[in-house]
Short mmCIF file of C-alpha atoms in Angstrom, two decimals:
data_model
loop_
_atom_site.label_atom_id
_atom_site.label_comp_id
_atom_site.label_asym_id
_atom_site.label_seq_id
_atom_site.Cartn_x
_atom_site.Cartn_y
_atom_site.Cartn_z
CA UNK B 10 14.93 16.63 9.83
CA UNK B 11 13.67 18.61 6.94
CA UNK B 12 16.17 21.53 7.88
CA UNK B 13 18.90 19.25 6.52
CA UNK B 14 17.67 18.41 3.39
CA UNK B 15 17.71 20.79 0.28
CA UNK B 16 15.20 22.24 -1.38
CA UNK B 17 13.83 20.80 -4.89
CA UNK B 18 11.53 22.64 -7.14
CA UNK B 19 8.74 20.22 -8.73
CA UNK B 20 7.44 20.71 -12.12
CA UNK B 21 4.83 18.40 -13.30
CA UNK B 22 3.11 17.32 -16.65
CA UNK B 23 -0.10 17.16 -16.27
CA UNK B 24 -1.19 15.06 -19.54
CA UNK B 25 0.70 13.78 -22.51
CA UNK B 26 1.68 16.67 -25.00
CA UNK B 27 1.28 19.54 -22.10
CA UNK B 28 4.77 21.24 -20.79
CA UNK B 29 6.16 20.64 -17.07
CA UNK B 30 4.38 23.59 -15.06
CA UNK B 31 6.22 24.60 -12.16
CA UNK B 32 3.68 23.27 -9.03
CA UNK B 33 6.13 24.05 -6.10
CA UNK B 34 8.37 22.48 -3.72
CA UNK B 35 9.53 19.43 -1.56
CA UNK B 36 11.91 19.00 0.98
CA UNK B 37 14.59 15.79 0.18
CA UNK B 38 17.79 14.26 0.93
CA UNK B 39 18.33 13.08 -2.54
CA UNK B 40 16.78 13.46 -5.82
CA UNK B 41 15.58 10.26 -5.92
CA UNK B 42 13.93 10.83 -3.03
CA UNK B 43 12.56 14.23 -4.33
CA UNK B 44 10.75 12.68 -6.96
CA UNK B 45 8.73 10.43 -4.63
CA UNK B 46 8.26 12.77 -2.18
CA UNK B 47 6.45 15.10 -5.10
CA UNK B 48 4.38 12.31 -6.51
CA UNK B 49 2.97 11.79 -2.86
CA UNK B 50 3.00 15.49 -2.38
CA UNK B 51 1.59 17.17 -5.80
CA UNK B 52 0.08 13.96 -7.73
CA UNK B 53 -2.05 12.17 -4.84
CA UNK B 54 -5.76 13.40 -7.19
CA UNK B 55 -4.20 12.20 -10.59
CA UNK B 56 -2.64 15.35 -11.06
CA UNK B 57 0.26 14.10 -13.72
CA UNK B 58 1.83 12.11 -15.92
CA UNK B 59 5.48 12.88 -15.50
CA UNK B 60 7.54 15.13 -12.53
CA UNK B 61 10.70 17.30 -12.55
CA UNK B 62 12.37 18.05 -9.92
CA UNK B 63 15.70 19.98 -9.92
CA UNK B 64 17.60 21.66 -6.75
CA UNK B 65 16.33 25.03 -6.25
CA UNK B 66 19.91 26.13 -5.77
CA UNK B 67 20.56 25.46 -9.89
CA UNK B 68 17.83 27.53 -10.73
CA UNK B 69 18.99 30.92 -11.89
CA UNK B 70 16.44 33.81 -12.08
CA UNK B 71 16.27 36.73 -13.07
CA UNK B 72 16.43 39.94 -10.89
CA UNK B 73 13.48 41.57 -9.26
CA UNK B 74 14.87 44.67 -8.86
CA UNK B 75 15.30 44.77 -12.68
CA UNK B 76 12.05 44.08 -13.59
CA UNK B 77 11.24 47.29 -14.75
CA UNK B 78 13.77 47.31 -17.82
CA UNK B 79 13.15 43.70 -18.23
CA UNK B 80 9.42 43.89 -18.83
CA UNK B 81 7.76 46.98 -19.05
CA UNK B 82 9.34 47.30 -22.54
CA UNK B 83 7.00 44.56 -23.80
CA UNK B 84 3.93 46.36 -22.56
CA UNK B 85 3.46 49.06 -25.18
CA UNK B 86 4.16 45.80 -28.15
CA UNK B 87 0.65 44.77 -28.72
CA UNK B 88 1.08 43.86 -32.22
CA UNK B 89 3.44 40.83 -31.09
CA UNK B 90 0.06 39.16 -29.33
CA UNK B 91 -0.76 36.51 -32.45
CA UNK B 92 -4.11 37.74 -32.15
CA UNK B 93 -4.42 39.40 -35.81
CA UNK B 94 -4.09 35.48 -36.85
CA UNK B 95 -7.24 33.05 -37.36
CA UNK B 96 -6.56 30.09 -35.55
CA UNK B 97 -8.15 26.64 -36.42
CA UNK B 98 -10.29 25.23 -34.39
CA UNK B 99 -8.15 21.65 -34.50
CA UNK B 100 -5.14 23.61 -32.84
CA UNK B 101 -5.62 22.79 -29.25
CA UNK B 102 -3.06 24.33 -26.55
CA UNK B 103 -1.96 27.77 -27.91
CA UNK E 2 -27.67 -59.86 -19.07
CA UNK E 3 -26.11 -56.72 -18.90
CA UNK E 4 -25.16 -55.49 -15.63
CA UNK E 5 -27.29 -52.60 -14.10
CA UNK E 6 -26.65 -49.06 -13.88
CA UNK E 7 -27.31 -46.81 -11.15
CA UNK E 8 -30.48 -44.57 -11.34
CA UNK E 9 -29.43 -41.25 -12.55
CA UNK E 10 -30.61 -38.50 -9.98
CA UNK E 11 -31.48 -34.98 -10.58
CA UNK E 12 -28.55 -33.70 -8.49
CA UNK E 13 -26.41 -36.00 -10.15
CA UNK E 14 -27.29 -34.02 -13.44
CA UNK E 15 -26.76 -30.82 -11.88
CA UNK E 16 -23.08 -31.86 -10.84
CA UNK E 17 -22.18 -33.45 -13.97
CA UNK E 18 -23.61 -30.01 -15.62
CA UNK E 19 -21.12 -27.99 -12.98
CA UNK E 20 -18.27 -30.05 -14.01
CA UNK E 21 -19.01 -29.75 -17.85
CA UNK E 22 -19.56 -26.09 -17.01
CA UNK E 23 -22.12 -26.54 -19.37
CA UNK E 24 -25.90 -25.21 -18.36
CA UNK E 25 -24.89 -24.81 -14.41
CA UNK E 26 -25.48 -20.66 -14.11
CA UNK E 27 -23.50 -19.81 -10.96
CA UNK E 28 -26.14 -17.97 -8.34
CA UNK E 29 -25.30 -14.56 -7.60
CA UNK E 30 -25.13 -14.83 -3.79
CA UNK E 31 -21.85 -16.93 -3.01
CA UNK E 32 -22.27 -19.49 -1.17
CA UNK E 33 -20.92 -19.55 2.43
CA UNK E 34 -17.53 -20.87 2.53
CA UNK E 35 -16.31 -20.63 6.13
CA UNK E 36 -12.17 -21.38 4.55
CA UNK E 37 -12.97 -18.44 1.53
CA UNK E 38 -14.03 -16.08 4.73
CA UNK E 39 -11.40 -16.89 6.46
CA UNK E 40 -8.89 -16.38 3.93
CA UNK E 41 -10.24 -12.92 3.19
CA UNK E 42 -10.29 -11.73 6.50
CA UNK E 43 -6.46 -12.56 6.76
CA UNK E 44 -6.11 -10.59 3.64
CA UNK E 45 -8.29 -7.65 4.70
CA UNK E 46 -7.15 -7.45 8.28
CA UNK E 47 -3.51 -7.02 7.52
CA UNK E 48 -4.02 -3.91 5.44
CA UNK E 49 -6.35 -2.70 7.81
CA UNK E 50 -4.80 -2.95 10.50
CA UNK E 51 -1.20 -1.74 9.01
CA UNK E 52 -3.09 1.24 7.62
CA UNK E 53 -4.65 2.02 10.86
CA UNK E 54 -1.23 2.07 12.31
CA UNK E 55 0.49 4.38 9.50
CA UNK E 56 -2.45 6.71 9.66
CA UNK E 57 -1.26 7.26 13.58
CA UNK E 58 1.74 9.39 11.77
CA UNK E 59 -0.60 11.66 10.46
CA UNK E 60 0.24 15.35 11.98
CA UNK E 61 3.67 13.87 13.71
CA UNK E 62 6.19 12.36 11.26
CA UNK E 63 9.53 13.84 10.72
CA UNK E 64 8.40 15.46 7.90
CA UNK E 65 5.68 17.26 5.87
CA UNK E 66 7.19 15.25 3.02
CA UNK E 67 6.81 11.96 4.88
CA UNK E 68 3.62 12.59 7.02
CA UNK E 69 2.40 12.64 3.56
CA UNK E 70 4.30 9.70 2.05
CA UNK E 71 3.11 7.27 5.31
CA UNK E 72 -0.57 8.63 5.00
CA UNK E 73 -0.62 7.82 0.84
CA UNK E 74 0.46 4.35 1.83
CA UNK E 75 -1.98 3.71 4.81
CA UNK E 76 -4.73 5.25 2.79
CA UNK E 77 -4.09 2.33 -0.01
CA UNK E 78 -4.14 -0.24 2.65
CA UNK E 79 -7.49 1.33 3.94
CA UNK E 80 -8.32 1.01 0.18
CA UNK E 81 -7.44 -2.86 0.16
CA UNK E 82 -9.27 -3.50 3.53
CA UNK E 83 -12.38 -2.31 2.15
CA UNK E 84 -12.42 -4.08 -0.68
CA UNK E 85 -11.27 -8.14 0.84
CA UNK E 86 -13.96 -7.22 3.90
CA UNK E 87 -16.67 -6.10 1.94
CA UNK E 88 -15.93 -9.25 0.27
CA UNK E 89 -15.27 -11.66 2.87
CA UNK E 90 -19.29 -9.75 3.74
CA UNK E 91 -20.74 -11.55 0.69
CA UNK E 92 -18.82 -14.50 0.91
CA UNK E 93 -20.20 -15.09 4.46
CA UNK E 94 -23.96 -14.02 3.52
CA UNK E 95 -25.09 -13.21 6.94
CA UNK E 96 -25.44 -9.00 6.33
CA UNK E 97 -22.19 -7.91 7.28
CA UNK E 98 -20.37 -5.78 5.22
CA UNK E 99 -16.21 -4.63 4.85
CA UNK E 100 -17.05 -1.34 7.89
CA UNK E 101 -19.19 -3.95 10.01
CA UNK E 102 -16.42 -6.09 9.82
CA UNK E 103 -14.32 -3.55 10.41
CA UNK E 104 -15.44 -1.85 13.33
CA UNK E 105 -17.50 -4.18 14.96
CA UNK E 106 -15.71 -7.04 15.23
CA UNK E 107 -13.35 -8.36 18.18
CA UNK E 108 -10.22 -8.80 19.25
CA UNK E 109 -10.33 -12.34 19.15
CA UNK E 110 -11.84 -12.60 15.33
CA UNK E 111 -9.11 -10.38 13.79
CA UNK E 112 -6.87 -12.64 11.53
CA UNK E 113 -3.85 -9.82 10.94
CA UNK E 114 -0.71 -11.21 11.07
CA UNK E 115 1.49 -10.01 14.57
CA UNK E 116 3.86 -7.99 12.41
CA UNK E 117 1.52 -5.04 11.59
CA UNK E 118 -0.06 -4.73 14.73
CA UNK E 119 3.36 -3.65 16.36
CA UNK E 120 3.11 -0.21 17.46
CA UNK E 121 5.09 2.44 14.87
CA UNK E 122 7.85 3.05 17.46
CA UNK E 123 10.51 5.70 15.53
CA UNK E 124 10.66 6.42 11.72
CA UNK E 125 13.07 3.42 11.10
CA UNK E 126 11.23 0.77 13.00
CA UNK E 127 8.04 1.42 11.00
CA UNK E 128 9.97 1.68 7.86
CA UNK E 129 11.22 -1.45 8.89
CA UNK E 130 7.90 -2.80 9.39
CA UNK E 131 6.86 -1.36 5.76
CA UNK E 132 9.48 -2.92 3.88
CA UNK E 133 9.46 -6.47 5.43
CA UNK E 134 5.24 -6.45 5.02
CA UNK E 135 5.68 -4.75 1.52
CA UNK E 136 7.91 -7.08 0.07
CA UNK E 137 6.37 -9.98 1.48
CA UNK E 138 2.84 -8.40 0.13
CA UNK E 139 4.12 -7.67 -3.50
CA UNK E 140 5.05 -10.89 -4.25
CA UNK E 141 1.95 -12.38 -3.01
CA UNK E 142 -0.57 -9.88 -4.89
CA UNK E 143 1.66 -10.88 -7.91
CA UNK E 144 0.56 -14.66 -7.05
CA UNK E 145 -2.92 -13.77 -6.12
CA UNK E 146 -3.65 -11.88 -9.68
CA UNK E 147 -3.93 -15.44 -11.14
CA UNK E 148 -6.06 -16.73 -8.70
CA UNK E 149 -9.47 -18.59 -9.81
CA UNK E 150 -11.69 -16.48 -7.72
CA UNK E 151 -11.88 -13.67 -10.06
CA UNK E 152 -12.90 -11.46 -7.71
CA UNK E 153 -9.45 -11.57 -5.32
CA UNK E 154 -7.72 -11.71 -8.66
CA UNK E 155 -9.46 -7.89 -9.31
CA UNK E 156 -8.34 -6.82 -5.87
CA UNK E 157 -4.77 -7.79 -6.37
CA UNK E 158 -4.54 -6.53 -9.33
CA UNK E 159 -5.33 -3.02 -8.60
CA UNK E 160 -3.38 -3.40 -5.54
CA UNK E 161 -0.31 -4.49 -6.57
CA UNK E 162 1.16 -1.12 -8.31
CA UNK E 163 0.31 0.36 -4.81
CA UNK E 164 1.77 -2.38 -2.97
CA UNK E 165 5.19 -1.84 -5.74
CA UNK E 166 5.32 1.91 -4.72
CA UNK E 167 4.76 0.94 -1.24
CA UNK E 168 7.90 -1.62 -1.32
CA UNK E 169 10.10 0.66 -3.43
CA UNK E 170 9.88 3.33 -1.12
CA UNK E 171 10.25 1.69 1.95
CA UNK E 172 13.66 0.23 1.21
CA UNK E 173 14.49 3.61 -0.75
CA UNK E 174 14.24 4.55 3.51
CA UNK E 175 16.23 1.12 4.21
CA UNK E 176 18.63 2.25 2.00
CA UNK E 177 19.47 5.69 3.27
CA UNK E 178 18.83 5.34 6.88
CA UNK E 179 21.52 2.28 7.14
CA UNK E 180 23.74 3.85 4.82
CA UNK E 181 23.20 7.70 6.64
CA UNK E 182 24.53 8.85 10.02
CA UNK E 183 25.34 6.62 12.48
CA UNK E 184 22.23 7.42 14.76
CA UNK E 185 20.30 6.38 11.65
CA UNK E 186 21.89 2.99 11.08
CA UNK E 187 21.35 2.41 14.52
CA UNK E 188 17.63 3.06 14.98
CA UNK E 189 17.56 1.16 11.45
CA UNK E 190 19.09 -2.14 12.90
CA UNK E 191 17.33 -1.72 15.85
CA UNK E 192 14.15 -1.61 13.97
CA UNK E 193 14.58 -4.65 11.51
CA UNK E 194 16.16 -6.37 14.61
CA UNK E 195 12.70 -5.67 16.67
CA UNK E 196 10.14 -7.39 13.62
CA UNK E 197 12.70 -9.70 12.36
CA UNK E 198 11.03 -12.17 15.04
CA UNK E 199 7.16 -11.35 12.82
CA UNK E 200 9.22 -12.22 9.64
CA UNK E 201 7.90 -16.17 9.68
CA UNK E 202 3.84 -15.90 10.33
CA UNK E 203 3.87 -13.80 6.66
CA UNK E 204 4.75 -17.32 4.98
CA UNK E 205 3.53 -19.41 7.27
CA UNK E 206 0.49 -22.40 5.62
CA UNK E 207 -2.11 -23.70 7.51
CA UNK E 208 -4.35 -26.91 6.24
CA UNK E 209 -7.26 -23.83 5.42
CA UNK E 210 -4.76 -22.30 3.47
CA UNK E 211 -3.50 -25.09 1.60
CA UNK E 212 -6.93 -26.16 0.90
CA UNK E 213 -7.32 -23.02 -0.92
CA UNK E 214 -3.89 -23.22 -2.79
CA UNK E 215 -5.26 -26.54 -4.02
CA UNK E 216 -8.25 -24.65 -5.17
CA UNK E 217 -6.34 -22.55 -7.05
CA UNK E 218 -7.80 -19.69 -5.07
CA UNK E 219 -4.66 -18.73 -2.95
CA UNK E 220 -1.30 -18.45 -3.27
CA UNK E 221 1.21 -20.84 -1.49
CA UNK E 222 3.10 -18.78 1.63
CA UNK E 223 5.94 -20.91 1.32
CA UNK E 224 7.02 -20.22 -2.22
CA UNK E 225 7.18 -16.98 -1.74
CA UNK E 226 10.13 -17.07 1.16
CA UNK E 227 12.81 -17.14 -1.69
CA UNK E 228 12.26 -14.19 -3.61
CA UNK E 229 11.34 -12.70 -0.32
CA UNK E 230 15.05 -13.65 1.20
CA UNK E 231 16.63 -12.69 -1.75
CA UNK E 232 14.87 -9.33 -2.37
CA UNK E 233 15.57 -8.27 1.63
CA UNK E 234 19.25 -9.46 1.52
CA UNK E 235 19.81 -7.14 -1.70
CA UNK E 236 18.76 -4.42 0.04
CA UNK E 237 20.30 -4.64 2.92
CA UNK E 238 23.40 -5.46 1.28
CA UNK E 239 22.86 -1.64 -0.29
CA UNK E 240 22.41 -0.24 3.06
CA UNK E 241 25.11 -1.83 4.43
CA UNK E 242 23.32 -3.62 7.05
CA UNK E 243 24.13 -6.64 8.86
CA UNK E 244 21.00 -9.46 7.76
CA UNK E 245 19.14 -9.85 11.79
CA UNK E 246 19.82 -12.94 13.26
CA UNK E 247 16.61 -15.30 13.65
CA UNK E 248 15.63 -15.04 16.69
CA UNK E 249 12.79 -17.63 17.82
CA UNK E 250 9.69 -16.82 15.42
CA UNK E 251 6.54 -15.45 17.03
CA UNK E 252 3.24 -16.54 15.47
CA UNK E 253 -0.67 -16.74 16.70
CA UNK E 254 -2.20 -13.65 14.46
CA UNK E 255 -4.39 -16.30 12.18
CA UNK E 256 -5.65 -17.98 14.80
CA UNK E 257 -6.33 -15.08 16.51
CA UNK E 258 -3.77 -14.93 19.55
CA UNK E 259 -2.83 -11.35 19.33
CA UNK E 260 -0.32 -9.37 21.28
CA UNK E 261 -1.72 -6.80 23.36
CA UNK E 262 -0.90 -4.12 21.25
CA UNK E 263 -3.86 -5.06 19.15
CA UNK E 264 -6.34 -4.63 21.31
CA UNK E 265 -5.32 -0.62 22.14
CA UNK E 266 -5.21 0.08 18.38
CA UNK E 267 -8.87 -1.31 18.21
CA UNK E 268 -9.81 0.27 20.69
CA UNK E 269 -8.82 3.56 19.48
CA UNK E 270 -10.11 2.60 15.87
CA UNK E 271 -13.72 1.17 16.47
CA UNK E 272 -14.88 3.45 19.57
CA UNK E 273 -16.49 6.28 17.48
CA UNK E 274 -18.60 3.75 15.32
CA UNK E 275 -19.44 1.71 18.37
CA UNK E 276 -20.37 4.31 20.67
CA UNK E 277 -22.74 6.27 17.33
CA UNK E 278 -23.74 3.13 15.47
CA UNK E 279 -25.87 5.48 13.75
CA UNK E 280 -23.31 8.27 12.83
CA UNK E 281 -22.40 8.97 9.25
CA UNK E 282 -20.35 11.82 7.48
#
């Protein structure tokens, strides 16, 4: 049965002023469905507080076999990490 | 000269205290109240025995995505269970608790209602099953959260966001089966054509039931039909499925007269308990 539904990328927020992580995928006829069948799949140990799912089809990505010119330039830029900055202790999630 | 009164007893201080609610301290055992037990083990049984049932899906339903979905739901009937038998335990007083109820109990003393004993038969017939027994269930948690005994009124109130998931998804299933292919509307009338006959035990009242409504301690079945009608007819509607036709009601499960389908799941569920009384994990 699962052969004729599409495939829906879940993304789940796991407590209230966290981003959506991506946490994998479901099976589902509709996207109604999809989120239901991720909160039984992904959130059945309290896992989150809110789902995404979106068609895996829509996603675009970007190109493996480019990853060399996509990424390696960043390697060498060590200044851009933000850790010359002091960061206070009340900032939580950085 | 002034007529008489009657010699105040002790005990008659004692009630008038209980009535007053004033120095009467309510004992921590609960007293043995054979209607209470009774009323708990219907309430227990039926999400025992439904769970049991769903959990029979586990490894072989049409999908990963459902195996899971079925086994969530059976696990919060499981959840139920244990909590309305390990309290129908204390209520009775005599040492057994919610898994000696459970497991070592007969046939004959289970109090499920016939409907969730039915075997699971395809996916539609046990979403079928779900949906009828969810809606029905929802709207009497929703009754039993107000209910004097506070401890029933705990249960149901944790239970009943399960029990709304539980509903919800069921006729989400309703919904698309009747409305899918037409193999799936078929199996899908064929399933709510096959319980449709279970449909009036869920509301039916006995006098040890009514007693208890008059308690304030349970809810009264046959309120509940309405919102139950309504609900299943606006859902069908959705799925564009004809509403069964009544066929004669079958009843018996409170009393005890099971089908024989009963017996098999028990048999299945209680031999590894009965055979290693002992055994833990």
């Amino acid at each position: 049965m699962s052969h004729d539904w599409p495939l829906w990328e879940v993304f789940i927020r796991s407590r209230g002023g966290l981003g959506h992580k991506h946490v994998g995928s479901v099976h589902a006829p509709d996207s109604e469905l999809a989120v239901r069948h991720a909160r039984d799949v992904y959130t059945r140990r309290l896992e989150g507080v809110s789902i995404w799912v979106v068609r895996s089809s829509d996603i675009v990505a970007s190109d493996p076999e480019q990853a060399g010119p996509m990424f390696e330039p960043a390697e060498s830029k060590v200044y851009r990490h933000p850790t010359f900055y002091d960061i206070p202790d009340i900032v939580k999630h950085i | 000269m002034s007529p008489s009164l009657p010699i105040i007893q002790p005990e008659d201080e004692a009630k008038a205290d209980r009535v007053q609610g004033g120095s009467y301290h309510a004992p921590e055992a609960v007293e043995w109240h054979p209607a209470l037990f009774d009323y708990l083990l219907r309430l227990g049984d039926d999400s025992l025995i439904l769970g049991q049932r769903l959990t029979e899906w586990c490894g072989h339903a049409p999908a990963l995505e459902i195996d899971l979905s079925l086994a969530n739901i059976g696990l919060d009937l499981i959840g139920q269970a244990t909590f309305f038998l390990n309290l129908a335990g204390e209520v009775e007083n005599a040492g057994r608790d919610g898994d000696k109820l459970a497991f070592h109990r007969d046939v004959l003393a289970f109090r499920n209602c016939l409907l969730v004993e039915q075997p699971n038969g395809d996916f539609a017939q046990t979403i079928a099953r779900q949906f009828l027994f969810s809606t029905c269930q929802l709207a009497l948690f929703q009754g039993l959260v107000g209910s004097n005994e506070p401890r029933i009124a705990e249960i149901a109130a944790k239970a009943v966001k399960e029990v709304r998931y539980h509903a919800e998804l069921s006729a989400e299933w309703v919904i698309r089966l009747g409305d899918g292919t037409d193999e799936s509307r078929q199996r899908m009338i064929d399933g709510l054509d096959w319980f449709w006959r279970f449909v009036d035990e869920m509301f039916e009242m006995d006098e040890l039931e009514a007693d208890l409504v008059a308690a304030g301690i349970a809810v009264d079945r046959t309120q509940l039909r309405c919102g139950f009608d309504i609900r299943v007819q606006q859902v069908l509607r959705e799925a564009t499925l004809p509403l069964p036709e009544y066929p004669r009601a079958i009843r018996g499960g409170r009393t005890g007269h099971h089908s024989e389908h009963l017996g098999h799941l028990l048999a299945t569920m209680q031999f590894l308990p009965r055979t290693y009384p002992d055994a833990v994990w």
